[in-house]
Short mmCIF file of C-alpha atoms and ligand atoms in Angstrom, two decimals:
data_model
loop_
_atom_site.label_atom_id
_atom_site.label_comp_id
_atom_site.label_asym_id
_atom_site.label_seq_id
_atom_site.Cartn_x
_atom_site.Cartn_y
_atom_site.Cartn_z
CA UNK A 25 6.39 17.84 38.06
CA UNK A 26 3.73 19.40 36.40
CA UNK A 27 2.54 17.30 34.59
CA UNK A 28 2.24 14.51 36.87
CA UNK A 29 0.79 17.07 39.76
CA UNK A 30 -2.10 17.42 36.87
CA UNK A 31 -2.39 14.40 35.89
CA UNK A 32 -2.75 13.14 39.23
CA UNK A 33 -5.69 15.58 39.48
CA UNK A 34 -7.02 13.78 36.79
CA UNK A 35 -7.10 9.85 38.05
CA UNK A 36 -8.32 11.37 41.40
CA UNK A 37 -11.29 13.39 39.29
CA UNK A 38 -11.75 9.95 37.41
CA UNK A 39 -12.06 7.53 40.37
CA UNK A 40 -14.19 10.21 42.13
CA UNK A 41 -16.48 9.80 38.95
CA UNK A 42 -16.04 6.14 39.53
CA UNK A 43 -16.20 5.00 36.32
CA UNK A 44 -14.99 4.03 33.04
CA UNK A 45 -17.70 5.44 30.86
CA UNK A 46 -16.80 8.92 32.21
CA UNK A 47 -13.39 8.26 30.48
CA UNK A 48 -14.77 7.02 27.40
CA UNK A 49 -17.00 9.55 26.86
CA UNK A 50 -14.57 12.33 27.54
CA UNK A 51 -12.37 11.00 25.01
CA UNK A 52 -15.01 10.84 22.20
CA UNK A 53 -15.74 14.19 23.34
CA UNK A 54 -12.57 15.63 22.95
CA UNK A 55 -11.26 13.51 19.88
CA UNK A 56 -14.36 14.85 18.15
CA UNK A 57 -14.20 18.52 18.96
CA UNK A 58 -10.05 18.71 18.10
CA UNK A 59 -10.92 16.33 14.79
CA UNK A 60 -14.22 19.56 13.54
CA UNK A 61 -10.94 21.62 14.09
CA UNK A 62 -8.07 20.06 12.86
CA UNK A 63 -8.88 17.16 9.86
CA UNK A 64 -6.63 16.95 7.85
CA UNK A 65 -8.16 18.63 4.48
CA UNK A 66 -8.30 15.69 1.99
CA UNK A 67 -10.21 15.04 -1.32
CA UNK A 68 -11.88 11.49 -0.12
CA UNK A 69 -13.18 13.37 2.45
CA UNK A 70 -14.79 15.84 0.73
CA UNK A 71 -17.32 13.01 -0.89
CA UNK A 72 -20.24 10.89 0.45
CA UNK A 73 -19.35 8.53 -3.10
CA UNK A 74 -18.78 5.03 -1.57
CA UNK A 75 -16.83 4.53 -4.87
CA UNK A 76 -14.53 7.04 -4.25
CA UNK A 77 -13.80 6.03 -0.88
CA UNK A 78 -13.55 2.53 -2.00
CA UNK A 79 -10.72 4.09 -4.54
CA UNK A 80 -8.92 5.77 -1.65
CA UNK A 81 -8.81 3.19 0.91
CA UNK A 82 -7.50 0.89 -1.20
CA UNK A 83 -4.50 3.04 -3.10
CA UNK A 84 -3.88 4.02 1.17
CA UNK A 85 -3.06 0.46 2.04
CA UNK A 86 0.01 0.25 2.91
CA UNK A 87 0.94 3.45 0.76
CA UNK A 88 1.48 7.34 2.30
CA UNK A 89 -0.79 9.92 2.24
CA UNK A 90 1.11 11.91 0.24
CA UNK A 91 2.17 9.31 -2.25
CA UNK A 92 -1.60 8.68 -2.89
CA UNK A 93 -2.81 12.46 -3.37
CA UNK A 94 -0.27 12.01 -6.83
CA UNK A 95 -2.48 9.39 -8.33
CA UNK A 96 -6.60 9.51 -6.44
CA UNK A 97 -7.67 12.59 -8.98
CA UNK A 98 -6.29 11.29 -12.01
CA UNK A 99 -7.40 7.94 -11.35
CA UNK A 100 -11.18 9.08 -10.60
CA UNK A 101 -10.79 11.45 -13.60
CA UNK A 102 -10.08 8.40 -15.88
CA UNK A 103 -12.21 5.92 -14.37
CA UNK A 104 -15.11 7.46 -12.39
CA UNK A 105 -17.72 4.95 -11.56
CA UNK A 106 -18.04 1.43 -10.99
CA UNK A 107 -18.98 1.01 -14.51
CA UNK A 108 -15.99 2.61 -15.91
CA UNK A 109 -13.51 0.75 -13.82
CA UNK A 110 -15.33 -2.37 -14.76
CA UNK A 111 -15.30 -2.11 -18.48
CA UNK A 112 -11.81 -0.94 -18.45
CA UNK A 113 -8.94 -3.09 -19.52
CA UNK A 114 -6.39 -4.46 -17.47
CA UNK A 115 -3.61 -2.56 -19.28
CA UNK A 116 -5.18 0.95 -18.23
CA UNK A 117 -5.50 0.18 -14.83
CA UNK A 118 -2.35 -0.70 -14.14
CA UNK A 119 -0.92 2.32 -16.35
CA UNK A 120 -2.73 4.57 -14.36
CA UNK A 121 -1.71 3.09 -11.07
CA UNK A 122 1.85 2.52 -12.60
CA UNK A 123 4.82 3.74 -9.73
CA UNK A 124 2.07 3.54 -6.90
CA UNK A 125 3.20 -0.19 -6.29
CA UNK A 126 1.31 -3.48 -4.76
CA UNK A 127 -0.18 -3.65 -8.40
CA UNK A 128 -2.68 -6.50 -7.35
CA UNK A 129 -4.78 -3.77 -5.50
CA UNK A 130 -5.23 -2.24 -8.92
CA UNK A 131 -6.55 -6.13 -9.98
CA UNK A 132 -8.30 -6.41 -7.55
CA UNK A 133 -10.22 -3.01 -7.44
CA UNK A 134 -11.05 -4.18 -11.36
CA UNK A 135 -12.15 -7.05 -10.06
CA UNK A 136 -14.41 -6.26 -7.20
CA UNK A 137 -15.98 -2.87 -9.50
CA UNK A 138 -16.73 -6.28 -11.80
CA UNK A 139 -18.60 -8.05 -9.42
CA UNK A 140 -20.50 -4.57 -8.16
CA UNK A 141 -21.73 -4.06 -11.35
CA UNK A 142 -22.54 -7.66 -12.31
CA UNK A 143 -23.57 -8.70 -8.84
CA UNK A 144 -24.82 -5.58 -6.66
CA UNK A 145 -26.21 -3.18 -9.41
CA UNK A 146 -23.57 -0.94 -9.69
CA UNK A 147 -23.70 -0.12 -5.55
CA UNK A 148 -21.15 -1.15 -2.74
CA UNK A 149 -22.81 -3.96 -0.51
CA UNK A 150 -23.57 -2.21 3.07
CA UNK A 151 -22.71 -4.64 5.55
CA UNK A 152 -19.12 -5.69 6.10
CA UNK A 153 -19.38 -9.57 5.36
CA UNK A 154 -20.46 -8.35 1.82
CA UNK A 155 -17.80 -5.73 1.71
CA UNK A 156 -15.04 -8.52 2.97
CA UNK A 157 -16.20 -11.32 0.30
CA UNK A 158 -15.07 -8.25 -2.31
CA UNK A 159 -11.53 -9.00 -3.65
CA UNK A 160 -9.08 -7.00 -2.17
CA UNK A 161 -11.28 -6.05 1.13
CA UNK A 162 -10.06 -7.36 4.00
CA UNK A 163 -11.13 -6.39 7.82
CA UNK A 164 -9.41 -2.94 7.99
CA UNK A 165 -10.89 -1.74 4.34
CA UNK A 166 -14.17 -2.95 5.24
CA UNK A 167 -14.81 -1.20 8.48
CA UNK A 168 -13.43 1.98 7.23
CA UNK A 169 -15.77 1.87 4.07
CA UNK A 170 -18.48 0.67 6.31
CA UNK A 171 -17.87 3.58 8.80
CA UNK A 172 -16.77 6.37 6.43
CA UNK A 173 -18.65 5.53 3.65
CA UNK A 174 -21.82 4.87 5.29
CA UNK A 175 -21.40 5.60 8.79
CA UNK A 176 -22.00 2.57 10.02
CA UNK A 177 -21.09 1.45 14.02
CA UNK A 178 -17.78 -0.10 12.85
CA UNK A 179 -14.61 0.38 14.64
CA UNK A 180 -11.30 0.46 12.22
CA UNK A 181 -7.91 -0.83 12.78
CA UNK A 182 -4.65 0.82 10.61
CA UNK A 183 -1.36 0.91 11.93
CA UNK A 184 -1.77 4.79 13.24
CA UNK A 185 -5.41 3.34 15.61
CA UNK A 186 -2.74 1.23 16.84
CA UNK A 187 -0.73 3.23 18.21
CA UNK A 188 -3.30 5.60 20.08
CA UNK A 189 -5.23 2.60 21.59
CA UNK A 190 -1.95 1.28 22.85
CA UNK A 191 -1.03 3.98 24.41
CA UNK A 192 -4.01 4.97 25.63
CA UNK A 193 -4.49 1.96 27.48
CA UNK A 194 -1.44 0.48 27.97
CA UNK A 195 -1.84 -2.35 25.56
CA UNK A 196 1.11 -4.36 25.44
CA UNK A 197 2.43 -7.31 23.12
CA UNK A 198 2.65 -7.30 19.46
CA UNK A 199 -0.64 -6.17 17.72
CA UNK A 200 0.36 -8.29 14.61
CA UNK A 201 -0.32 -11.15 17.06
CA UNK A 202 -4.25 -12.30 17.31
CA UNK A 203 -4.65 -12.07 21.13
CA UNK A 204 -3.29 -8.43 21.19
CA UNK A 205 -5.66 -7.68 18.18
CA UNK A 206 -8.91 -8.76 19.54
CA UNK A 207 -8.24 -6.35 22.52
CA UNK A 208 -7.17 -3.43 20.58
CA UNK A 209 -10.74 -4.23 18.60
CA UNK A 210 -12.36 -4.37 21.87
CA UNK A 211 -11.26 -1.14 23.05
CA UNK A 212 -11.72 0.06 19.72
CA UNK A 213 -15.69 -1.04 19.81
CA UNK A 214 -15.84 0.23 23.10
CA UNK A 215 -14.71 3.78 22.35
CA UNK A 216 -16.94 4.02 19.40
CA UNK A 217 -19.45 6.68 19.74
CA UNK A 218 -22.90 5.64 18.35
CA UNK A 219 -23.57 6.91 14.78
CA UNK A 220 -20.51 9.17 15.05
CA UNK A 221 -17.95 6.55 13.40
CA UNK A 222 -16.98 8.07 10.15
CA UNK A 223 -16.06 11.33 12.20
CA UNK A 224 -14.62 9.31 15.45
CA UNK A 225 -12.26 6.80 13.36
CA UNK A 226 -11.46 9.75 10.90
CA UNK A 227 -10.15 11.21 14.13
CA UNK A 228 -8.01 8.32 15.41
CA UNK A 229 -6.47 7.70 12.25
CA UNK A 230 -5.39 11.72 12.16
CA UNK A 231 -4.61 11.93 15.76
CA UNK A 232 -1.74 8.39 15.10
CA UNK A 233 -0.79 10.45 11.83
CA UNK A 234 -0.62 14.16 13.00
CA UNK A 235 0.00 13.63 16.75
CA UNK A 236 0.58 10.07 18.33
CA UNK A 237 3.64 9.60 16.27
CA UNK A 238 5.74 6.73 16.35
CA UNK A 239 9.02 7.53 17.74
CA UNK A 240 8.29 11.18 19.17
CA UNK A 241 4.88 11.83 19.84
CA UNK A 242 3.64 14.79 20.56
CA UNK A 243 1.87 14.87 24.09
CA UNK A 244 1.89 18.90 24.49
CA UNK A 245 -0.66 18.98 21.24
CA UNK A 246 -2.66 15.82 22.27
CA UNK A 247 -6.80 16.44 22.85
CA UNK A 248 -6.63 13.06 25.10
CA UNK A 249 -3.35 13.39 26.82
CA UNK A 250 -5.43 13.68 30.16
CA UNK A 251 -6.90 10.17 29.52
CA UNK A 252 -4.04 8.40 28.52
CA UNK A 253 -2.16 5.83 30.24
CA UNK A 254 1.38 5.63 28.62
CA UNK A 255 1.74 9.01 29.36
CA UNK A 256 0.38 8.91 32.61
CA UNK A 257 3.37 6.42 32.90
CA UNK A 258 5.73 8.56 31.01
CA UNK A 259 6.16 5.24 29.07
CA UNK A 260 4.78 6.09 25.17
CA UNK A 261 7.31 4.88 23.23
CA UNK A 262 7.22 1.67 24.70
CA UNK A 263 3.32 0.87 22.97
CA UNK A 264 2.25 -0.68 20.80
CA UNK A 265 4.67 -3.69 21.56
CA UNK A 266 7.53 -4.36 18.45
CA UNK A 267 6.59 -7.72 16.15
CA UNK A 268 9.64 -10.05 16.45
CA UNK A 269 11.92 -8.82 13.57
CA UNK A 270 12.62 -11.21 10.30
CA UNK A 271 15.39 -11.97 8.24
CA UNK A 272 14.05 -10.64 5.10
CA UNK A 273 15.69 -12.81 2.36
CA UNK A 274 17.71 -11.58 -0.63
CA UNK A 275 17.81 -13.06 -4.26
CA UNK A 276 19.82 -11.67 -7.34
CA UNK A 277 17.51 -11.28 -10.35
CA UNK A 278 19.06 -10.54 -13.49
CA UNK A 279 17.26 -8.78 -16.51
CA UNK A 280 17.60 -8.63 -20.31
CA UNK A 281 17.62 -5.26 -22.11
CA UNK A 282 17.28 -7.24 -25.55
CA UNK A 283 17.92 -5.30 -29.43
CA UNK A 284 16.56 -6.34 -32.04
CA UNK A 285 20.32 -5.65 -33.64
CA UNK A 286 22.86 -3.53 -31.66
CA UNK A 287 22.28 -1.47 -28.50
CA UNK A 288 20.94 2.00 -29.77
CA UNK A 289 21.91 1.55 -33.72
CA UNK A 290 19.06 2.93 -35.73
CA UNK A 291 16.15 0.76 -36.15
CA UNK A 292 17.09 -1.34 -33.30
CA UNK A 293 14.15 -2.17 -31.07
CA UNK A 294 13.82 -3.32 -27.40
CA UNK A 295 12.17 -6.73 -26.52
CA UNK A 296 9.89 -6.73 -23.26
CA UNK A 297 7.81 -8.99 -21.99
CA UNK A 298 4.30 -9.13 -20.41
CA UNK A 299 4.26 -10.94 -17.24
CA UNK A 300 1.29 -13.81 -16.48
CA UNK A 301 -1.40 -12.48 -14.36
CA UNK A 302 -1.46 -14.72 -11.77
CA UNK A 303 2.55 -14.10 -10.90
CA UNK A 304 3.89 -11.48 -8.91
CA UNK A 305 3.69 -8.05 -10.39
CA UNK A 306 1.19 -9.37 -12.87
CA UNK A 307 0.08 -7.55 -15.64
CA UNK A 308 3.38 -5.11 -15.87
CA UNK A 309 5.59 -5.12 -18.22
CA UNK A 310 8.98 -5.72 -17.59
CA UNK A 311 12.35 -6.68 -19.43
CA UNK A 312 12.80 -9.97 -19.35
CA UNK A 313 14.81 -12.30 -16.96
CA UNK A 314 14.56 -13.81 -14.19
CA UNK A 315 16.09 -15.43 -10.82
CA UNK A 316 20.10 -16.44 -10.73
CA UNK A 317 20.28 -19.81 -9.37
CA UNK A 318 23.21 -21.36 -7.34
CA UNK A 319 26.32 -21.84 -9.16
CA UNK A 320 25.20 -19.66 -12.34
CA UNK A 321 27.13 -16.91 -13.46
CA UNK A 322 25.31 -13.73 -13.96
CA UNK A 323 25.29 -13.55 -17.73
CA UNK A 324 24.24 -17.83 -18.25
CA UNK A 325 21.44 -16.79 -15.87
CA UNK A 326 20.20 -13.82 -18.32
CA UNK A 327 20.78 -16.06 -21.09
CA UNK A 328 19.17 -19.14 -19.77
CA UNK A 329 16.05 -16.98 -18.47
CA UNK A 330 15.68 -15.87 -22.10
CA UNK A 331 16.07 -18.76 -23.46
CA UNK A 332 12.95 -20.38 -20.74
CA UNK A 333 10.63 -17.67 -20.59
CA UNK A 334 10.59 -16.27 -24.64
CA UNK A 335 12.36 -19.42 -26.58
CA UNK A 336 15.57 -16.50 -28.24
CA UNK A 337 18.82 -16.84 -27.87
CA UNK A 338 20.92 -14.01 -27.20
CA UNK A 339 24.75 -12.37 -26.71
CA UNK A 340 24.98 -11.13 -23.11
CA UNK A 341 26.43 -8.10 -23.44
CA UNK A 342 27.95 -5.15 -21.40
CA UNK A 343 25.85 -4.00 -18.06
CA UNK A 344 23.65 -1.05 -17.66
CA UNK A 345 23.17 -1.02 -14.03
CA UNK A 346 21.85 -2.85 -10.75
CA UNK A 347 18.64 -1.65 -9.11
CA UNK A 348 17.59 -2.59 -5.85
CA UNK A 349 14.54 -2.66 -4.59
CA UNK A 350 12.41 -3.75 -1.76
CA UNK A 351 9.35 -5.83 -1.63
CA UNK A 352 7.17 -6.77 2.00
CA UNK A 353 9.18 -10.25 1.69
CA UNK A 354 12.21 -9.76 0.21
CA UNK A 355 14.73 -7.49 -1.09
CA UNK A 356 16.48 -7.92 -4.54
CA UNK A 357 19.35 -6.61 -6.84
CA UNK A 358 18.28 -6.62 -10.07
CA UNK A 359 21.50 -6.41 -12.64
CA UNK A 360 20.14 -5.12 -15.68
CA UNK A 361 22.42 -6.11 -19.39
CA UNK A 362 22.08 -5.27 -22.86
CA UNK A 363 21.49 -8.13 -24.60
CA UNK A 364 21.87 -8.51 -28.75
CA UNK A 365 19.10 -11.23 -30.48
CA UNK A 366 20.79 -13.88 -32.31
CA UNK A 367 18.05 -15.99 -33.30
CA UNK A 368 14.42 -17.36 -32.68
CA UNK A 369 10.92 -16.08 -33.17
CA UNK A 370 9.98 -14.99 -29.34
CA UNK A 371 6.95 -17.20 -28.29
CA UNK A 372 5.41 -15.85 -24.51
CA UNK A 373 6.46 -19.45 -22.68
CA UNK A 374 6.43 -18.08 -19.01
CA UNK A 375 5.10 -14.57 -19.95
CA UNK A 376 1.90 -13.72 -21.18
CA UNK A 377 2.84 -11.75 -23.95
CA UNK A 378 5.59 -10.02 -25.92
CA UNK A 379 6.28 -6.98 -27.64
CA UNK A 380 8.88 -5.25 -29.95
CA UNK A 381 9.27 -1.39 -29.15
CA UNK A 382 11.34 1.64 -29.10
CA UNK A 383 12.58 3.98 -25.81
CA UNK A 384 10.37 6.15 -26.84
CA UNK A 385 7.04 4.07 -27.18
CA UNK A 386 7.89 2.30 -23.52
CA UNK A 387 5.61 5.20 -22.32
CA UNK A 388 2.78 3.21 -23.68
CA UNK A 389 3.38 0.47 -21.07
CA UNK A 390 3.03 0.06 -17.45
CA UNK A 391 6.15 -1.23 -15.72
CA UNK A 392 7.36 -1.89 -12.23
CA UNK A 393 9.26 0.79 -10.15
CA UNK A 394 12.56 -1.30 -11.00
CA UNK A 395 11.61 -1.47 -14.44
CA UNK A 396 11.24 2.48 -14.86
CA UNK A 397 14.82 2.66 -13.60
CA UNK A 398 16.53 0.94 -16.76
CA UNK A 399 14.13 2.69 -18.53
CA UNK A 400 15.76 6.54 -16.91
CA UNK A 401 19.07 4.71 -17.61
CA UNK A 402 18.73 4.21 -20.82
CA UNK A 403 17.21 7.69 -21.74
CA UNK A 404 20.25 9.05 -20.33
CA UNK A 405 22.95 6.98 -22.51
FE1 SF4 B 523 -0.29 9.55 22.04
FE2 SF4 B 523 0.83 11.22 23.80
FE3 SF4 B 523 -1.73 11.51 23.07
FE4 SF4 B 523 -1.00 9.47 24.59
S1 SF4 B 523 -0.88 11.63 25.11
S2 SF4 B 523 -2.36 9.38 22.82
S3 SF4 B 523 1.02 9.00 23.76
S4 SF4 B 523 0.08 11.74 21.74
#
């Protein structure tokens, strides 16, 4: 009873107003004061250095905050500037950025600190059609590195901005969907305050983080839960509107823990292969293998895949263990066997490389999450 009795005061105080810029303004007013207050204490945000903001936007797509405080300093302490990202080698980018996942962000941050260097003197372009043509930049990244970075009148988009708008103004229908988009950007523009951006958007994305949260959010704490209509409704949880769900497929992929002689006898060395940039995962190194096709036993699958991708033949041996794992479009079991050489010189057919190594020297080499897994396994045989 209360708190409709006071928010009724409040439509009644806004239609005496008679206007909507009242309510706009007293939400940038209040999202600004509770954001000097409240921001969540984070090292991009104690910088002005577009390329450090570049670096954290990108390791924060679709990747927690938390997750990404493990990896920002260490990756700015070992590359710092455009120039030393660009110079570096693929290898020790994707070593550094190993376990953080979505490994062609770490391509394509290589990539676009190329073309800075080679194509903007060693400075991020400052409008966001420049930013966008960078690889790895699309609409969100650009108008939070145009608004954060340089302040510029750009409104951002993330997952947590979704939320709040929704609710604020009762925007229904799934925001994944283009119609619902364009009028979450619209409101988004419209609640911009001139040359306040970085601070205003900074705000959002805390208040959908900290506040506005998903499944319980937390109206008592709320600096705009006077202005907002999905309370005002009692009806929160129901914005933003739920995407249609997906079957997300599943696939068996087997892989090939392959000695050089017998599993662990002295001397005996590990096979892995390097896989071709332009495949999923690119770049990482993985033990080999591959998809099981219809009809194919586990084991002819490992074999066959070894056979295709590095030209050996091998004795499928006893299993390790199954990993699974979870990508955006699919979900896998990956059954992992020891595998013993028999014969051929490996030849990188559908890899881009191959190596020879040890359990201990696998440090040296980036590898997927999955990957890591057999590699814990086998350090605890
Ligand atoms: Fe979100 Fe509640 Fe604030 Fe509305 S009042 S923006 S639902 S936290």
């Amino acid at each position: 009873m209360q708190r409709l009795s006071r928010e009724g005061g409040r439509r009644v105080c806004s239609a005496a107003m008679g206007n909507d810029d009242k309510r706009t303004k007293d939400i940038q007013e209040r999202l600004l004061a509770w954001y000097a207050i409240e921001a969540r204490d984070l090292p991009w945000r104690n910088t002005r250095d577009p390329y450090a903001i570049l670096v954290s936007e990108i390791m924060l797509q679709q990747t927690r905050v938390e997750t990404v405080l493990g990896y920002y300093d260490r990756f700015l302490g070992r590359f710092p500037t455009f120039d030393a990202l660009a110079a570096s080698s693929l290898d020790d980018v994707l070593k550094s950025w190993e376990g953080l996942g979505y490994y062609r962000r770490a391509r394509n941050l290589r990539r676009a600190a190329q073309i800075v260097v080679d194509e903007h003197g060693g400075q991020l372009p400052l409008t966001v059609s420049k930013l966008r043509s960078l690889p790895g930049i699309g609409p969100y990244t650009a108008g939070a590195i145009a608004s954060i970075a340089f302040n510029l009148d750009e409104p951002v988009l993330d997952g947590n901005v979704v939320r709040v708008l929704a609710r604020l103004r009762r925007i229904s229908g799934d925001p994944s969907r283009a119609a619902t988009r364009k009028r979450l950007l619209r409101e988004a523009q419209s609640l911009l305050p001139r040359s306040q951006a970085s601070h205003f958007n900074q705000a959002l994305m805390d208040l959908g983080a900290r506040v506005c949260l998903p499944r319980s959010p937390r109206c008592h704490a709320c600096p705009v839960v006077n202005e907002c209509d999905a309370h005002y409704a009692g009806e929160e949880i129901a914005y933003p509107g739920k995407p249609a769900r997906k079957r997300v497929p599943h696939i068996d992929v087997v892989a090939g823990i392959v000695w050089s002689t017998e599993p662990f006898a002295p001397g005996s060395r590990l096979l892995i292969a390097k896989r071709r940039e332009a495949d999923m995962l690119g770049g990482l190194w993985e033990f080999p293998g591959g998809r099981v096709e219809d009809g194919e036993t586990l084991e002819q699958a490992l074999a066959r895949e070894l056979r295709e991708e590095l030209s050996i033949d091998t004795d499928v041996l006893e299993l390790l263990l199954q990993v699974k794992h979870a990508y955006t479009h699919f979900r896998m079991t990956m059954h992992a066997y020891h595998c013993r050489h028999i014969g051929g010189e490996p030849r990188a057919i559908e890899c881009a490389d191959w190596a020879w190594t040890t359990i201990t020297d696998l440090d040296a080499y980036a590898l997927s999450t999955a990957d890591r897994k057999i590699v814990a396994a086998l350090r605890k045989v």
